[in-house]
Amino acid sequence: PVWDNLMCWPHYVRAGENVTQPCPSYIQGFNRLEKALRFCKEDGTWQTHPSDKINSSWTDFRHCMKESDHTEHMPIVIQISTIGYSLSLGTLIVATTIMVLFRQVIL
């Protein structure tokens, strides 16, 4: 058996096959009706994440995540970041103006 830090996976999976399990119910925001996926490669080792640099085995929990969890708050995040960038630009313009004016006064 293999522990992936969230679930325990069975000890016997044929090489080259996928194995699925119901998404864990103890993770808030996971859809318990969906399934998590792992792939046993032809050489008998578990698939690693394509961008993983340490070669640890990878469980695909993408189906477990509810779509609304990702998209529900995006308009608010975009609005807050737009306001933040606008305030930052405004204060940068004010600071630059003050520096230019004081430079002229000193010279």
Backbone as a ProteinNet text record, in pm:
[ID]
protein_1_A
[PRIMARY]
PVWDNLMCWPHYVRAGENVTQPCPSYIQGFNRLEKALRFCKEDGTWQTHPSDKINSSWTDFRHCMKESDHTEHMPIVIQISTIGYSLSLGTLIVATTIMVLFRQVIL
[TERTIARY]
83.3	0	86.3	33.3	106.5	23.5	86.9	21.2	66	-29.8	5.3	-14.6	-16.4	-38.5	-185.1	-273.5	-416.9	-492.3	-448.8	-521.1	-423.2	-473	-395.8	-443.2	-348.6	-381.1	-349	-419.2	-402.6	-262.3	-226.4	-92.5	-80	-190.7	-180.9	-257.1	-181.6	-237.4	-153.5	-216.8	-141.6	-66.1	50.9	131.6	54.6	60.4	-5.8	-153.1	-200.9	-343.2	-365.1	-482.8	-528.4	-599	-592.5	-671.4	-740.8	-867	-942.2	-998.6	-1021.8	-1087.7	-1177.7	-1283	-1365.5	-1281.7	-1311	-1239.5	-1262	-1160.1	-1174	-1279.7	-1361.4	-1470.3	-1420.2	-1299.8	-1248.1	-1172	-1169.6	-1108.2	-1219.7	-1223.4	-1328	-1314.7	-1426.2	-1426.8	-1412	-1385.1	-1376.7	-1515.8	-1539.6	-1665	-1654.7	-1725.9	-1716.4	-1775	-1848.9	-1908.3	-1810.6	-1700.4	-1599.8	-1491.9	-1393.6	-1288.1	-1149.8	-1058.2	-917	-852.1	-744.6	-684.5	-534.4	-484.1	-338.7	-312.8	-193.6	-158.2	-31.6	-39.1	76.9	141.4	264.4	333.1	369.6	409.9	444.8	557.9	646.2	757.6	718.7	590.2	542.1	556.3	602.2	614	496.7	467	357.8	401.1	306.4	332.2	368.5	463.5	499.9	437.1	424.2	367.6	465	413.3	503.4	600.2	560.8	649.8	723	711.3	772.8	922.3	1001.7	1146.4	1205.6	1125.6	1180.8	1133.2	1060.1	1015	927.9	842.9	750.9	625.5	562.6	443.9	332.7	239.2	139.7	-0.1	-90.5	-232.6	-305	-389	-464.5	-596.7	-603.9	-724.6	-807.3	-774.9	-845.7	-996.2	-1040.3	-1184.5	-1251.5	-1174.1	-1229.7	-1267.3	-1198.1	-1220.8	-1347	-1428.1	-1551.6	-1517.6	-1580.7	-1555	-1585.3	-1692.3	-1731.1	-1626.3	-1547.8	-1444.3	-1338.8	-1314.7	-1210.5	-1262.9	-1385.6	-1435	-1525.8	-1574.6	-1671.6	-1616.6	-1491.5	-1434.3	-1347.6	-1332.3	-1243.6	-1283.6	-1411.7	-1445	-1402.4	-1416.5	-1377.1	-1225.2	-1151.9	-1005.4	-957.7	-1018.6	-981	-1009.4	-1123.5	-1159.9	-1062.8	-1031.4	-938.6	-800.1	-752.7	-620.1	-619.1	-728.1	-735.6	-730.7	-804.4	-802.6	-662.6	-600.5	-466.1	-363.8	-366.7	-272.8	-298.3	-424.6	-458.6	-405.8	-426.4	-374	-221.5	-159.6	-14.1	36.3	-26.4	13.8	-8.3	-120.9	-150.1	-46.5	-11.8	88.3	226.3	256.6	384.4	391.8	282.7	279.1	294.7	223.6	235.6	378.8	439.5	576.4	675.1	658.9	747.9	733.4	608.4	583.5	649.5	636.9	698.5	850.1	908.4	1053.5	1099.7	1028.3	1066.2	1053.6	946.5	927.2	1034.8	1069.3	1173.6	1309.5	1333.4	1461.9	1478.2	1370.3	1374.6	1392.3	1333.2	1344.7	1487.3	1549.9	1684	1786.1	1769.3	1865.5	1840.1
-121.1	0	125.4	230.9	357.3	466.3	547.4	662.1	786.9	867.5	987.5	1116.1	1105.1	1214.8	1252.9	1193.1	1212.1	1080.5	983.8	856.3	740.2	623.1	500.5	429.8	392.3	327.6	179.7	96.5	-49.9	-96.4	-209.6	-262.3	-333.8	-370.3	-442.9	-369.7	-319.7	-258.9	-311.1	-351.9	-402.1	-288.3	-320.3	-220.6	-169.1	-38.2	24	53.1	38.3	61	179.2	238.6	342.7	277.3	339.9	296.5	421.5	405.7	519	483.9	589	575.7	697.1	682.9	801	909.8	1033.9	1146.7	1145.7	1179.8	1174.8	1273.3	1224.6	1306.7	1404.1	1382.8	1466.2	1589.5	1611.2	1730.6	1826.2	1941.5	2039.1	2090.1	2092.2	2140.3	2030.1	1906.8	1796.6	1741.6	1704.5	1643	1492.8	1443.6	1302.7	1209.2	1263.2	1179	1151.2	1224.9	1205.7	1109.1	1084.8	989.6	1049.9	1012.3	1047	937.7	972	880.5	871.2	749.7	725.7	632.2	645.2	561.3	484.1	352.9	266	248.6	295.3	291.3	147.1	130.5	-2.1	-68.7	11.2	-46.4	-78.2	-55.1	-90.1	20.9	136.8	249.3	344.2	423.2	519.1	637.5	692.6	811.2	929.1	1010.7	1131.9	1251	1359.1	1480.7	1530.9	1575.9	1620.2	1730.6	1819.2	1928.1	1899.7	1779.1	1744.8	1720.7	1790.5	1778.5	1674	1624.6	1530.5	1387.2	1365	1231.5	1161.7	1235.1	1169.7	1127.8	1021.1	974.3	1077.3	1073.6	1179.3	1120.8	1181.8	1147.7	1263	1230.4	1332.2	1357.3	1469.9	1507.3	1611.8	1636.3	1741.4	1719.9	1596.4	1570.5	1589.8	1583.4	1597.8	1741.7	1834.8	1975.1	2025	2094.2	2149.5	2271	2282.1	2394.3	2527.7	2534.2	2661.1	2710.9	2620.3	2660.8	2748.2	2723.8	2798.7	2927.8	2928.8	3042.3	3134.7	3091.6	3169.2	3303.7	3306.7	3427.6	3507.1	3460.9	3528.6	3673.2	3705.5	3847	3938.3	3890.3	3969.5	3986	3879.9	3885.9	3983	3978.2	4068.3	4212.7	4236.4	4372.1	4426.2	4345.1	4387.8	4415.4	4329.3	4352.5	4477.2	4503.5	4625.1	4749.1	4748.2	4861.2	4877.8	4769	4774.9	4829.8	4781.3	4831.9	4980.4	5020.9	5161.5	5250.2	5208.8	5284.3	5292.1	5183	5179.8	5275.2	5272.3	5362.6	5508.1	5535.8	5672	5723.4	5643.9	5687.5	5700	5615.7	5626.2	5757.6	5796.9	5924	6041.6	6037.9	6145.5	6153.3	6041.2	6040.3	6092.9	6051.8	6099.7	6251.1	6300.2	6443.9	6520.9	6474	6540	6542.1	6431	6425.7	6522.9	6532.5	6625.1	6769.8	6802.5	6939.2	6978.7	6888.5	6919.1	6929.4	6856.2	6862.5	7001.5	7052	7185.2	7294.3	7277.9	7376.5	7379.3	7264.4	7254.8	7309.2	7284	7332.3	7477.6
0	0	0	-57	-67.1	-3.9	79.7	142.8	68.4	17.1	-59.6	20.5	150	245.1	259.7	184.6	201.4	206.9	128.6	116.4	109.7	143.5	129.5	2.8	-82	-208.5	-201	-275.5	-264.1	-301.7	-247	-269.3	-403.7	-465.2	-591.2	-701	-797.2	-917	-1032.1	-1138.1	-1252.9	-1321.1	-1371	-1441.9	-1562.6	-1582	-1695.1	-1673.6	-1548.9	-1522.6	-1428.6	-1443.8	-1351.7	-1234.9	-1121.4	-1006.7	-952	-914.4	-861.9	-725.1	-647.7	-517.3	-499.5	-422.2	-394.2	-328.6	-361.6	-301.9	-151.2	-74	71.9	122.6	214.1	268.5	374.8	427.4	534.9	483.4	352.7	295.8	257	321.8	294.5	151.5	78.9	-58.2	-161.6	-118.7	-214.1	-240.7	-363.9	-403.6	-378.3	-281.1	-243.5	-348.3	-443.1	-547.5	-661.6	-664.8	-769.5	-721.8	-807.9	-774.5	-796	-707.6	-722.6	-806.9	-876.1	-972.1	-951.8	-965.4	-969.5	-1086.1	-1143.6	-1257.4	-1226.3	-1245.4	-1228.2	-1366.2	-1378.5	-1507.7	-1545.1	-1670.6	-1722.7	-1644.8	-1584.6	-1507.5	-1363.2	-1327.7	-1194.8	-1091.8	-1132.7	-1040.3	-1061.7	-958.8	-969.8	-1055.6	-1128.4	-1209.5	-1120.1	-1166.4	-1094.9	-1166.6	-1094.3	-1154.9	-1260.7	-1376.2	-1483.4	-1441.7	-1351.9	-1312.2	-1181.3	-1129.5	-1001.2	-1018.4	-941.5	-953.5	-858.1	-762.3	-665	-689.6	-798.7	-838.4	-735.2	-665.7	-574.5	-652.2	-608.1	-679.1	-667	-761.9	-776.1	-782.9	-706.9	-713.3	-779.4	-875.5	-948.3	-875.4	-804.1	-730.9	-806.4	-934.6	-1009	-1013.3	-1025.3	-1031.5	-895.7	-789.4	-654.9	-622.9	-684.7	-652.5	-721	-643.1	-697.5	-782.2	-898.2	-987.7	-920.7	-843.2	-782.3	-683.3	-625.9	-531.2	-598.5	-728.4	-799.2	-858.3	-903.8	-980.8	-901.4	-788.7	-712.3	-666.3	-623.7	-565.2	-662.6	-784.6	-877.7	-907.4	-928.9	-953.2	-837.6	-714.6	-598.6	-595.8	-623	-624.2	-732	-849.4	-958.4	-919.6	-858.1	-817.6	-711.3	-612.9	-507.8	-566.3	-656.1	-713.8	-802.1	-874.1	-955.9	-867.9	-758.5	-664.3	-604.6	-566.9	-508.8	-606.3	-729.9	-830.4	-858.8	-862.7	-887.2	-774.7	-649.7	-536	-539.8	-574.5	-582.1	-690	-805.5	-913.3	-872.5	-807.8	-763.2	-665.4	-567.2	-468.8	-532.6	-629.6	-700.6	-778.7	-842.5	-916.3	-820.5	-707.2	-607.3	-555.2	-521.6	-468.8	-571.9	-696.6	-802.2	-820.6	-818.2	-831.5	-718	-595.5	-479.8	-494.7	-536.9	-553.7	-660.8	-770.9	-878.6	-831.3	-758.8	-709.2	-608.9	-515.9	-418.7	-483.5	-588.1	-657.5	-719.6	-775.5	-836.8	-730.8	-614	-506.9	-454.1	-437.5	-381.5	-481.5	-606	-705.4	-729.9
[MASK]
+++++++++++++++++++++++++++++++++++++++++++++++++++++++++++++++++++++++++++++++++++++++++++++++++++++++++++

